[in-house]
Amino acid sequence: MQLDSRAPTGPIEQRWNEARFKSKLVNPANRRKYKVIVVGSGLAGGAAAATFGELGYNVSCFCYQDSPRRAHSIAAQGGINAAKNYQNDGDSVYRLFYDTVKGGDFRARESNVYRLAELSVNIIDQCVAQGVPFAREYSGLLGNRSFGGAQVARTFYARGQTGQQLLLGAYQSLSKQIEQRTVKMHPRTEMLDLIVVDGVARGIVTRDLVTGKVSAHTADVVVLCSGGYGNVFYLSTNAKGCNTTATWRSHRRGAYFANPCFTQIHPTCIPQSGDYQSKLTLMSESLRNDGRVWVPKNLADLQRDPKNIPEADRDYYLERQYPSFGNLVPRDIASRRAKEMCDLGKGVGPEVAGVRRGVYLDFGDAVKRLGRDAVAERYDNLFQMYERITGENPYEVPMRMYPAIHYTMGGLWVDYNLMSTITGLFVGGEANFSDHGANRLGASALMQGLADGYFVLPVTVSNYLAGVKPGGVDESHPDVRRTVGEVEARIQRLMSIRGKRTPESFHRELGTLMWDYCGMARTEAGLKFALAKIPELKAEFYGNLSIVGSGEEYNIMLEKAGRTADFFELAELTCRDALDREESAGGHFREEHQTEEGEAQRNDDAFSYVAAWEFTGESLAPKLNKEPLSFEYVHPSQRSYK
Amino acid sequence: MARSMNLVLNVWRQKNAKDQGRFVRYDAKAINDHMSFLEMLDVVNEDLAHKGEEPIAFDHDCREGICGSCGMVINGVPHGPAKSTTACQLHMRLFKDGDEITIEPWRAGAFPVVRDLVVDRSALDRIIQAGGYVSVRAGAAPEANSLPVPKLDSDQAFDAATCIGCGACVASCPNASAALFTAAKISHLALLPQGGPERTDRVRKMVAQMDAEGFGHCSSHKECEAVCPKDISISFIAKMNRELITAMSVAPNEIKSRSKG
């Protein structure tokens, strides 16, 4: 299949405006005849469902949580970027566009990124009007901060809870539409398959997580906003329930999966404390503004109380290696250097599986320089959170940090209209691959989720619906009944294995394998090893899985088993993509491809494309389709932080 | 250094909403004091699964104290003994070897048990649906800085807006009142100029919905404030009451518009 990005041409500033004008419209009186399914209720899904409701469509929204207010967007701490230039520091839509293309290491589509930057300003207006309590100055006007090394202060924030406040804004708008009956909400309901009739997405199959009932829901269009797949690594900063099932099952039905190997590591997370660890907790990147990263120089000091290790015996390795950027080097560099130190046996903290994985982030100097009160004003909430989890007080003892998987840039391939390779299946937010290229900048995830949900999807989905006749497929359609039957058979298969190992233990083992061989640094040999190992583990899963209880009730083991089964397949594709991409770009670091300075070495001649993988059948090799990327405005360059 | 401890758990087990439910005793062995409370339950659950017994169901998701999914009564206190802390952020170092811990679901008529420690909190969603929003369509918003908001008002609104909707306030209240939850949203929007136009209708509708869901009245026990993981102040309940009294003295928007029309 020829991939058509449908990206407009012409001056980049006019592309979205023109696309909007060319979009077909649905007569307001006819809108309620169209059924729209939205899967997920985070920033993208919640905003999209609310907006479709406002427009008058007949919307059904699904989430696995007990309430749409709990989607994982809620956990975002830092902020949301917008090119408002309220600080008069030289920001503009063009600069935000430029920074995002460059930050993505030249692996994103320019047209999409420009639209994102353009819409960023509308998002802030919308959220403020909803009553989102962004930080304000004493003038009563909105405050901004510089985030993640940006040279302009364009980040809007709401204490350390920006995601929560933005999500509650979307949730409240959604609640209004639920009350007005334009949206029907289905909480505690998980999408298990996509219904495709004659090549067109016509609905989903779900399982009611309380009763276990499997049902079909038909519609005129399906919109997936089901988040990222970071939990393929088991330990990540994602919520426990985040999973790939909605996107993976759609992939198996014909939606291409793009750039799965573009995964992002966050450098400052609280290290794992034992083999029972269930997730990792992120600590805001802002900590690196004042904290100094170090490890002991002497192996003999690893278990020594850090306070008693003299200055001369500490290796402030980031300051040593990057004199001009020091502790503020970009996320991926900070992450890889920490891994290197721990691989060299210089890590600190508890030993897990034979290795100490942690480096110190020390505020001793900051307290001396600024005073304890000033440090408290900036970081006290983070310090409290850290102490609650570790039992250690960062004013007294250096924090311990280690990188963790945080965000996935890859996702289902979409064209400029956010439509996948299946007609009638749209994908928004982290679930799609579209705007961040190989690396996402800080405070850009919230921006993309809301841009897709409030502003892009309402236009492009309407344009799609204007071209189709509503209805025509219901629960009795043979393709619908067949898909329901396949889902029931899959559940039956998992339930009837009756082996000895829990889904949790399989997921954990898969995650460790992925983290070790497809994590922060990847090699050909390591990826090949993982690609041999994953099918073995998957075979054991289907031979030795144990689930207690039945499928016709609330069954947490069954939920977990279904998600783990899909993670196995995605893990394989991720390793394959990482192996195939013989370059380093953004979050994808292949040890074979680095500069002399240890920096990611892109290969623009060979890899300036989106890798869109096509499912070809059970245990058949997926087919690689390429969408070439061209850069008319921002010219690819090599970054240097030395 | 990590400590290891053995505990005895008394956990509420209830197969579904119709089942009567009962406490079941479990041994939790070799629990590391660095574990979170939910990780301790994960370990117990893996153990149960190995024995062919059904694991204990509990709601949880972000495990960072912000999504509001988790919630259980631990030794009689919603979210357990640590102040300003959700169950997922509670750590085992607060317990000691040999402790006996009782774990129950939220208990309130408006929160029927779904299974074990999982309850149905959709009543809280319906209170928000009754009016906990500003009616602004996507695209209809004015330029953000065209409406300055005094920092103090904005900060106070924020203090109310931090509610995570976990329901601990209801679980702690002898009347099973949802006053703190409802008041937090009413106050958040009443303190901001954006919430002004719908202010009177909002408080009437949300309070009416709160009553219709079967939540009890507030009689100032202050238990809610004590257990709230986000430290939401009961002064917001007083604010809600003032808002309601003010709203009762003016005609609802719908009546006004009808009489004009």
PDB file of N, CA and C in Angstrom, chain A residues 54 64 66-67 69-70 84 86 125-126 128-129 131 133 136 140 142 158-159 161 164-165 171-172 175-176 179 188 237 239-241 276 278-279 388-391 502 504 548-549 553, chain B residues 15 34 39 46 52 59 61-64 67-69 91 93 115 119 121 125 129 132-135 138-139 141 143-145 148-149 151 155 158-159 161-165 185 188 194:
ATOM      1  N   GLU A  54     -20.402  18.429  21.873  1.00  0.00           N
ATOM      2  CA  GLU A  54     -20.813  19.827  21.669  1.00  0.00           C
ATOM      3  C   GLU A  54     -21.296  20.064  20.235  1.00  0.00           C
ATOM      4  N   TYR A  64     -11.160   2.221  30.732  1.00  0.00           N
ATOM      5  CA  TYR A  64     -11.057   1.054  31.626  1.00  0.00           C
ATOM      6  C   TYR A  64     -11.150   1.464  33.086  1.00  0.00           C
ATOM      7  N   ASP A  66     -12.612   3.555  36.534  1.00  0.00           N
ATOM      8  CA  ASP A  66     -13.995   3.656  37.017  1.00  0.00           C
ATOM      9  C   ASP A  66     -14.607   5.012  36.696  1.00  0.00           C
ATOM     10  N   SER A  67     -13.775   5.962  36.301  1.00  0.00           N
ATOM     11  CA  SER A  67     -14.283   7.289  35.930  1.00  0.00           C
ATOM     12  C   SER A  67     -13.368   7.887  34.872  1.00  0.00           C
ATOM     13  N   ARG A  69     -12.256  10.655  34.760  1.00  0.00           N
ATOM     14  CA  ARG A  69     -11.340  11.637  35.356  1.00  0.00           C
ATOM     15  C   ARG A  69      -9.998  11.012  35.741  1.00  0.00           C
ATOM     16  N   ARG A  70      -9.842   9.708  35.614  1.00  0.00           N
ATOM     17  CA  ARG A  70      -8.638   9.073  36.151  1.00  0.00           C
ATOM     18  C   ARG A  70      -7.598   8.690  35.097  1.00  0.00           C
ATOM     19  N   LYS A  84       2.556  31.673  23.141  1.00  0.00           N
ATOM     20  CA  LYS A  84       1.845  32.923  23.401  1.00  0.00           C
ATOM     21  C   LYS A  84       2.785  34.125  23.393  1.00  0.00           C
ATOM     22  N   TYR A  86       3.955  35.602  25.902  1.00  0.00           N
ATOM     23  CA  TYR A  86       3.573  36.543  26.967  1.00  0.00           C
ATOM     24  C   TYR A  86       4.788  37.162  27.660  1.00  0.00           C
ATOM     25  N   ASP A 125      -6.191  29.354  25.752  1.00  0.00           N
ATOM     26  CA  ASP A 125      -7.450  30.113  25.846  1.00  0.00           C
ATOM     27  C   ASP A 125      -8.572  29.206  26.338  1.00  0.00           C
ATOM     28  N   GLN A 126      -8.663  28.034  25.703  1.00  0.00           N
ATOM     29  CA  GLN A 126      -9.746  27.113  26.029  1.00  0.00           C
ATOM     30  C   GLN A 126      -9.693  26.688  27.500  1.00  0.00           C
ATOM     31  N   VAL A 128      -8.148  28.083  30.076  1.00  0.00           N
ATOM     32  CA  VAL A 128      -8.397  29.179  31.019  1.00  0.00           C
ATOM     33  C   VAL A 128      -9.895  29.448  31.111  1.00  0.00           C
ATOM     34  N   ALA A 129     -10.581  29.430  29.981  1.00  0.00           N
ATOM     35  CA  ALA A 129     -12.028  29.670  29.981  1.00  0.00           C
ATOM     36  C   ALA A 129     -12.779  28.598  30.767  1.00  0.00           C
ATOM     37  N   GLY A 131     -11.729  27.338  33.448  1.00  0.00           N
ATOM     38  CA  GLY A 131     -11.437  27.497  34.873  1.00  0.00           C
ATOM     39  C   GLY A 131     -10.217  26.729  35.339  1.00  0.00           C
ATOM     40  N   PRO A 133      -6.865  26.432  36.787  1.00  0.00           N
ATOM     41  CA  PRO A 133      -6.116  27.431  37.563  1.00  0.00           C
ATOM     42  C   PRO A 133      -4.616  27.423  37.281  1.00  0.00           C
ATOM     43  N   ARG A 136      -0.396  32.161  38.119  1.00  0.00           N
ATOM     44  CA  ARG A 136      -0.543  33.564  37.739  1.00  0.00           C
ATOM     45  C   ARG A 136       0.453  34.436  38.501  1.00  0.00           C
ATOM     46  N   GLY A 140      -2.252  39.278  38.066  1.00  0.00           N
ATOM     47  CA  GLY A 140      -3.440  38.532  37.659  1.00  0.00           C
ATOM     48  C   GLY A 140      -3.279  37.887  36.292  1.00  0.00           C
ATOM     49  N   LEU A 142      -1.211  35.465  33.374  1.00  0.00           N
ATOM     50  CA  LEU A 142      -0.667  34.112  33.444  1.00  0.00           C
ATOM     51  C   LEU A 142       0.851  34.098  33.551  1.00  0.00           C
ATOM     52  N   ALA A 158       0.464  24.471  36.319  1.00  0.00           N
ATOM     53  CA  ALA A 158      -0.448  24.562  37.451  1.00  0.00           C
ATOM     54  C   ALA A 158       0.207  23.793  38.593  1.00  0.00           C
ATOM     55  N   ARG A 159       0.986  24.507  39.385  1.00  0.00           N
ATOM     56  CA  ARG A 159       1.860  23.891  40.399  1.00  0.00           C
ATOM     57  C   ARG A 159       2.547  22.676  39.760  1.00  0.00           C
ATOM     58  N   GLN A 161       0.958  19.991  39.090  1.00  0.00           N
ATOM     59  CA  GLN A 161      -0.198  19.160  38.758  1.00  0.00           C
ATOM     60  C   GLN A 161      -0.871  19.614  37.477  1.00  0.00           C
ATOM     61  N   GLN A 164      -3.217  17.082  35.840  1.00  0.00           N
ATOM     62  CA  GLN A 164      -4.460  16.910  36.595  1.00  0.00           C
ATOM     63  C   GLN A 164      -5.442  18.032  36.272  1.00  0.00           C
ATOM     64  N   GLN A 165      -4.971  19.261  36.315  1.00  0.00           N
ATOM     65  CA  GLN A 165      -5.896  20.377  36.122  1.00  0.00           C
ATOM     66  C   GLN A 165      -6.429  20.429  34.679  1.00  0.00           C
ATOM     67  N   TYR A 171     -12.524  16.763  31.522  1.00  0.00           N
ATOM     68  CA  TYR A 171     -13.507  15.880  32.174  1.00  0.00           C
ATOM     69  C   TYR A 171     -14.795  16.654  32.491  1.00  0.00           C
ATOM     70  N   GLN A 172     -14.630  17.889  32.925  1.00  0.00           N
ATOM     71  CA  GLN A 172     -15.825  18.687  33.239  1.00  0.00           C
ATOM     72  C   GLN A 172     -16.633  18.990  31.979  1.00  0.00           C
ATOM     73  N   SER A 175     -18.332  15.886  31.184  1.00  0.00           N
ATOM     74  CA  SER A 175     -19.451  15.653  32.116  1.00  0.00           C
ATOM     75  C   SER A 175     -20.691  16.418  31.673  1.00  0.00           C
ATOM     76  N   LYS A 176     -20.463  17.634  31.188  1.00  0.00           N
ATOM     77  CA  LYS A 176     -21.599  18.429  30.725  1.00  0.00           C
ATOM     78  C   LYS A 176     -22.291  17.724  29.563  1.00  0.00           C
ATOM     79  N   GLU A 179     -24.307  14.786  30.735  1.00  0.00           N
ATOM     80  CA  GLU A 179     -25.588  15.227  31.295  1.00  0.00           C
ATOM     81  C   GLU A 179     -26.555  15.595  30.180  1.00  0.00           C
ATOM     82  N   ARG A 188     -15.086   1.450  33.172  1.00  0.00           N
ATOM     83  CA  ARG A 188     -14.785   0.038  33.474  1.00  0.00           C
ATOM     84  C   ARG A 188     -15.115  -0.858  32.281  1.00  0.00           C
ATOM     85  N   THR A 237       6.919   4.833  34.138  1.00  0.00           N
ATOM     86  CA  THR A 237       6.205   5.825  34.943  1.00  0.00           C
ATOM     87  C   THR A 237       4.720   5.829  34.596  1.00  0.00           C
ATOM     88  N   ALA A 239       0.743   4.575  34.394  1.00  0.00           N
ATOM     89  CA  ALA A 239      -0.169   3.963  35.351  1.00  0.00           C
ATOM     90  C   ALA A 239      -0.198   2.460  35.104  1.00  0.00           C
ATOM     91  N   LYS A 240      -0.597   1.712  36.126  1.00  0.00           N
ATOM     92  CA  LYS A 240      -0.558   0.258  36.028  1.00  0.00           C
ATOM     93  C   LYS A 240      -1.443  -0.280  34.901  1.00  0.00           C
ATOM     94  N   GLY A 241      -2.537   0.405  34.647  1.00  0.00           N
ATOM     95  CA  GLY A 241      -3.489  -0.125  33.668  1.00  0.00           C
ATOM     96  C   GLY A 241      -3.159   0.218  32.222  1.00  0.00           C
ATOM     97  N   TYR A 276       9.929  -6.598  43.983  1.00  0.00           N
ATOM     98  CA  TYR A 276       8.471  -6.483  44.099  1.00  0.00           C
ATOM     99  C   TYR A 276       7.979  -5.182  43.449  1.00  0.00           C
ATOM    100  N   SER A 278       6.434  -2.223  41.614  1.00  0.00           N
ATOM    101  CA  SER A 278       5.305  -2.315  40.689  1.00  0.00           C
ATOM    102  C   SER A 278       5.322  -1.222  39.639  1.00  0.00           C
ATOM    103  N   LYS A 279       5.969  -0.115  39.931  1.00  0.00           N
ATOM    104  CA  LYS A 279       6.065   0.965  38.934  1.00  0.00           C
ATOM    105  C   LYS A 279       7.158   1.921  39.380  1.00  0.00           C
ATOM    106  N   ARG A 388       8.436  10.327  51.138  1.00  0.00           N
ATOM    107  CA  ARG A 388       7.344   9.405  51.383  1.00  0.00           C
ATOM    108  C   ARG A 388       7.662   8.026  50.789  1.00  0.00           C
ATOM    109  N   ILE A 389       8.289   8.046  49.612  1.00  0.00           N
ATOM    110  CA  ILE A 389       8.563   6.789  48.918  1.00  0.00           C
ATOM    111  C   ILE A 389       9.825   6.099  49.438  1.00  0.00           C
ATOM    112  N   THR A 390      10.865   6.884  49.690  1.00  0.00           N
ATOM    113  CA  THR A 390      12.146   6.248  50.034  1.00  0.00           C
ATOM    114  C   THR A 390      12.447   6.261  51.538  1.00  0.00           C
ATOM    115  N   GLY A 391      11.772   7.130  52.275  1.00  0.00           N
ATOM    116  CA  GLY A 391      12.074   7.246  53.693  1.00  0.00           C
ATOM    117  C   GLY A 391      13.333   8.067  53.956  1.00  0.00           C
ATOM    118  N   THR A 502       1.627 -16.854  36.830  1.00  0.00           N
ATOM    119  CA  THR A 502       0.663 -15.749  36.777  1.00  0.00           C
ATOM    120  C   THR A 502       0.993 -14.808  35.618  1.00  0.00           C
ATOM    121  N   GLU A 504       1.205 -11.691  35.774  1.00  0.00           N
ATOM    122  CA  GLU A 504       2.124 -10.709  36.340  1.00  0.00           C
ATOM    123  C   GLU A 504       3.584 -11.161  36.138  1.00  0.00           C
ATOM    124  N   VAL A 548      -6.922 -17.545  37.838  1.00  0.00           N
ATOM    125  CA  VAL A 548      -7.900 -18.069  38.789  1.00  0.00           C
ATOM    126  C   VAL A 548      -9.255 -17.410  38.498  1.00  0.00           C
ATOM    127  N   GLY A 549     -10.351 -18.092  38.795  1.00  0.00           N
ATOM    128  CA  GLY A 549     -11.685 -17.504  38.617  1.00  0.00           C
ATOM    129  C   GLY A 549     -12.217 -17.765  37.218  1.00  0.00           C
ATOM    130  N   GLU A 553     -16.838 -12.581  35.311  1.00  0.00           N
ATOM    131  CA  GLU A 553     -16.874 -11.796  36.543  1.00  0.00           C
ATOM    132  C   GLU A 553     -15.702 -10.819  36.514  1.00  0.00           C
TER     133      GLU A 553
ATOM    134  N   LYS B  15     -17.692 -11.173  46.726  1.00  0.00           N
ATOM    135  CA  LYS B  15     -17.575 -11.595  45.330  1.00  0.00           C
ATOM    136  C   LYS B  15     -18.215 -10.610  44.360  1.00  0.00           C
ATOM    137  N   HIS B  34      10.328  -1.276  52.397  1.00  0.00           N
ATOM    138  CA  HIS B  34      10.363  -0.282  51.315  1.00  0.00           C
ATOM    139  C   HIS B  34       9.160  -0.397  50.383  1.00  0.00           C
ATOM    140  N   GLU B  39       1.926  -2.519  46.908  1.00  0.00           N
ATOM    141  CA  GLU B  39       2.897  -3.559  46.520  1.00  0.00           C
ATOM    142  C   GLU B  39       2.830  -4.728  47.497  1.00  0.00           C
ATOM    143  N   GLU B  46      -0.127 -12.409  44.504  1.00  0.00           N
ATOM    144  CA  GLU B  46       0.627 -13.402  43.735  1.00  0.00           C
ATOM    145  C   GLU B  46       0.633 -14.721  44.498  1.00  0.00           C
ATOM    146  N   GLY B  52      -4.094 -20.938  43.958  1.00  0.00           N
ATOM    147  CA  GLY B  52      -5.365 -21.169  43.274  1.00  0.00           C
ATOM    148  C   GLY B  52      -6.529 -20.402  43.887  1.00  0.00           C
ATOM    149  N   ASP B  59      -9.078  -1.099  43.507  1.00  0.00           N
ATOM    150  CA  ASP B  59      -8.856  -0.121  42.443  1.00  0.00           C
ATOM    151  C   ASP B  59      -7.499   0.547  42.637  1.00  0.00           C
ATOM    152  N   ASP B  61      -4.335   2.771  39.952  1.00  0.00           N
ATOM    153  CA  ASP B  61      -3.841   2.998  38.598  1.00  0.00           C
ATOM    154  C   ASP B  61      -2.504   3.722  38.591  1.00  0.00           C
ATOM    155  N   CYS B  62      -2.496   5.026  38.885  1.00  0.00           N
ATOM    156  CA  CYS B  62      -1.240   5.765  38.702  1.00  0.00           C
ATOM    157  C   CYS B  62      -0.189   5.395  39.737  1.00  0.00           C
ATOM    158  N   ARG B  63      -0.630   5.041  40.935  1.00  0.00           N
ATOM    159  CA  ARG B  63       0.260   4.750  42.069  1.00  0.00           C
ATOM    160  C   ARG B  63       1.204   5.912  42.369  1.00  0.00           C
ATOM    161  N   GLU B  64       0.744   7.112  42.049  1.00  0.00           N
ATOM    162  CA  GLU B  64       1.529   8.312  42.385  1.00  0.00           C
ATOM    163  C   GLU B  64       0.700   9.269  43.222  1.00  0.00           C
ATOM    164  N   CYS B  67      -4.356  10.017  40.647  1.00  0.00           N
ATOM    165  CA  CYS B  67      -5.513   9.639  39.819  1.00  0.00           C
ATOM    166  C   CYS B  67      -6.771   9.435  40.662  1.00  0.00           C
ATOM    167  N   GLY B  68      -6.588   9.171  41.965  1.00  0.00           N
ATOM    168  CA  GLY B  68      -7.751   8.998  42.844  1.00  0.00           C
ATOM    169  C   GLY B  68      -8.400   7.636  42.754  1.00  0.00           C
ATOM    170  N   SER B  69      -7.784   6.689  42.047  1.00  0.00           N
ATOM    171  CA  SER B  69      -8.397   5.365  41.913  1.00  0.00           C
ATOM    172  C   SER B  69      -8.390   4.592  43.223  1.00  0.00           C
ATOM    173  N   HIS B  91       3.650   3.721  52.750  1.00  0.00           N
ATOM    174  CA  HIS B  91       4.715   2.723  52.676  1.00  0.00           C
ATOM    175  C   HIS B  91       4.779   1.867  53.925  1.00  0.00           C
ATOM    176  N   ARG B  93       7.044   0.983  55.817  1.00  0.00           N
ATOM    177  CA  ARG B  93       7.921   1.294  56.934  1.00  0.00           C
ATOM    178  C   ARG B  93       7.139   1.865  58.114  1.00  0.00           C
ATOM    179  N   ARG B 115     -16.656  -5.349  44.157  1.00  0.00           N
ATOM    180  CA  ARG B 115     -15.993  -6.592  44.543  1.00  0.00           C
ATOM    181  C   ARG B 115     -14.895  -6.265  45.551  1.00  0.00           C
ATOM    182  N   VAL B 119     -15.301  -0.220  45.028  1.00  0.00           N
ATOM    183  CA  VAL B 119     -16.672   0.297  45.147  1.00  0.00           C
ATOM    184  C   VAL B 119     -17.043   1.116  43.912  1.00  0.00           C
ATOM    185  N   ARG B 121     -18.122   4.436  42.543  1.00  0.00           N
ATOM    186  CA  ARG B 121     -18.145   5.860  42.929  1.00  0.00           C
ATOM    187  C   ARG B 121     -18.778   6.740  41.861  1.00  0.00           C
ATOM    188  N   ASP B 125     -19.303  11.223  39.954  1.00  0.00           N
ATOM    189  CA  ASP B 125     -19.339  11.711  38.563  1.00  0.00           C
ATOM    190  C   ASP B 125     -20.664  12.421  38.273  1.00  0.00           C
ATOM    191  N   GLN B 129     -21.563  16.066  36.809  1.00  0.00           N
ATOM    192  CA  GLN B 129     -22.409  16.218  35.607  1.00  0.00           C
ATOM    193  C   GLN B 129     -23.561  17.194  35.858  1.00  0.00           C
ATOM    194  N   GLY B 132     -20.853  20.818  37.585  1.00  0.00           N
ATOM    195  CA  GLY B 132     -19.468  21.115  37.957  1.00  0.00           C
ATOM    196  C   GLY B 132     -18.574  21.461  36.793  1.00  0.00           C
ATOM    197  N   TYR B 133     -18.979  22.450  36.017  1.00  0.00           N
ATOM    198  CA  TYR B 133     -18.214  22.832  34.816  1.00  0.00           C
ATOM    199  C   TYR B 133     -18.526  24.274  34.452  1.00  0.00           C
ATOM    200  N   VAL B 134     -17.709  24.815  33.553  1.00  0.00           N
ATOM    201  CA  VAL B 134     -18.019  26.103  32.936  1.00  0.00           C
ATOM    202  C   VAL B 134     -18.452  25.748  31.508  1.00  0.00           C
ATOM    203  N   SER B 135     -19.607  26.230  31.086  1.00  0.00           N
ATOM    204  CA  SER B 135     -20.083  25.868  29.744  1.00  0.00           C
ATOM    205  C   SER B 135     -19.356  26.701  28.694  1.00  0.00           C
ATOM    206  N   ALA B 138     -15.499  24.196  22.823  1.00  0.00           N
ATOM    207  CA  ALA B 138     -14.161  24.305  22.233  1.00  0.00           C
ATOM    208  C   ALA B 138     -14.232  25.324  21.100  1.00  0.00           C
ATOM    209  N   GLY B 139     -13.337  26.276  21.131  1.00  0.00           N
ATOM    210  CA  GLY B 139     -13.322  27.286  20.080  1.00  0.00           C
ATOM    211  C   GLY B 139     -13.956  28.597  20.498  1.00  0.00           C
ATOM    212  N   ALA B 141     -13.508  30.251  23.317  1.00  0.00           N
ATOM    213  CA  ALA B 141     -12.817  30.928  24.411  1.00  0.00           C
ATOM    214  C   ALA B 141     -12.184  32.248  23.982  1.00  0.00           C
ATOM    215  N   GLU B 143      -9.262  35.321  24.394  1.00  0.00           N
ATOM    216  CA  GLU B 143      -7.811  35.338  24.643  1.00  0.00           C
ATOM    217  C   GLU B 143      -7.569  35.212  26.159  1.00  0.00           C
ATOM    218  N   ALA B 144      -6.660  34.299  26.500  1.00  0.00           N
ATOM    219  CA  ALA B 144      -6.496  33.906  27.904  1.00  0.00           C
ATOM    220  C   ALA B 144      -6.173  35.069  28.832  1.00  0.00           C
ATOM    221  N   ASN B 145      -5.312  35.991  28.396  1.00  0.00           N
ATOM    222  CA  ASN B 145      -4.922  37.078  29.295  1.00  0.00           C
ATOM    223  C   ASN B 145      -5.893  38.257  29.264  1.00  0.00           C
ATOM    224  N   PRO B 148      -7.779  38.994  33.570  1.00  0.00           N
ATOM    225  CA  PRO B 148      -6.840  38.774  34.680  1.00  0.00           C
ATOM    226  C   PRO B 148      -7.605  38.265  35.909  1.00  0.00           C
ATOM    227  N   VAL B 149      -6.970  37.367  36.638  1.00  0.00           N
ATOM    228  CA  VAL B 149      -7.579  36.852  37.863  1.00  0.00           C
ATOM    229  C   VAL B 149      -6.614  37.130  38.998  1.00  0.00           C
ATOM    230  N   LYS B 151      -4.188  36.874  41.874  1.00  0.00           N
ATOM    231  CA  LYS B 151      -3.426  35.672  42.206  1.00  0.00           C
ATOM    232  C   LYS B 151      -4.012  34.968  43.424  1.00  0.00           C
ATOM    233  N   ASP B 155      -5.100  31.191  43.508  1.00  0.00           N
ATOM    234  CA  ASP B 155      -4.449  30.225  44.402  1.00  0.00           C
ATOM    235  C   ASP B 155      -5.471  29.495  45.268  1.00  0.00           C
ATOM    236  N   PHE B 158      -7.308  27.050  43.305  1.00  0.00           N
ATOM    237  CA  PHE B 158      -6.449  25.889  43.098  1.00  0.00           C
ATOM    238  C   PHE B 158      -6.524  24.942  44.287  1.00  0.00           C
ATOM    239  N   ASP B 159      -6.489  25.513  45.504  1.00  0.00           N
ATOM    240  CA  ASP B 159      -6.532  24.658  46.696  1.00  0.00           C
ATOM    241  C   ASP B 159      -7.766  23.759  46.668  1.00  0.00           C
ATOM    242  N   ALA B 161      -9.349  22.955  43.781  1.00  0.00           N
ATOM    243  CA  ALA B 161      -9.330  22.163  42.541  1.00  0.00           C
ATOM    244  C   ALA B 161      -8.427  20.938  42.626  1.00  0.00           C
ATOM    245  N   THR B 162      -7.629  20.824  43.692  1.00  0.00           N
ATOM    246  CA  THR B 162      -6.708  19.688  43.777  1.00  0.00           C
ATOM    247  C   THR B 162      -7.404  18.381  44.157  1.00  0.00           C
ATOM    248  N   CYS B 163      -8.703  18.442  44.443  1.00  0.00           N
ATOM    249  CA  CYS B 163      -9.463  17.225  44.797  1.00  0.00           C
ATOM    250  C   CYS B 163      -9.232  16.139  43.744  1.00  0.00           C
ATOM    251  N   ILE B 164      -8.940  14.910  44.213  1.00  0.00           N
ATOM    252  CA  ILE B 164      -8.710  13.808  43.278  1.00  0.00           C
ATOM    253  C   ILE B 164      -9.923  12.888  43.158  1.00  0.00           C
ATOM    254  N   GLY B 165     -11.007  13.223  43.849  1.00  0.00           N
ATOM    255  CA  GLY B 165     -12.239  12.433  43.703  1.00  0.00           C
ATOM    256  C   GLY B 165     -12.113  10.999  44.176  1.00  0.00           C
ATOM    257  N   LYS B 185     -15.529  21.445  44.331  1.00  0.00           N
ATOM    258  CA  LYS B 185     -15.763  21.853  42.941  1.00  0.00           C
ATOM    259  C   LYS B 185     -16.551  23.161  42.865  1.00  0.00           C
ATOM    260  N   HIS B 188     -14.066  25.914  43.753  1.00  0.00           N
ATOM    261  CA  HIS B 188     -13.086  26.133  42.685  1.00  0.00           C
ATOM    262  C   HIS B 188     -13.676  27.065  41.624  1.00  0.00           C
ATOM    263  N   GLN B 194     -14.513  33.080  35.659  1.00  0.00           N
ATOM    264  CA  GLN B 194     -15.068  32.224  34.604  1.00  0.00           C
ATOM    265  C   GLN B 194     -16.312  31.467  35.091  1.00  0.00           C
TER     266      GLN B 194
END
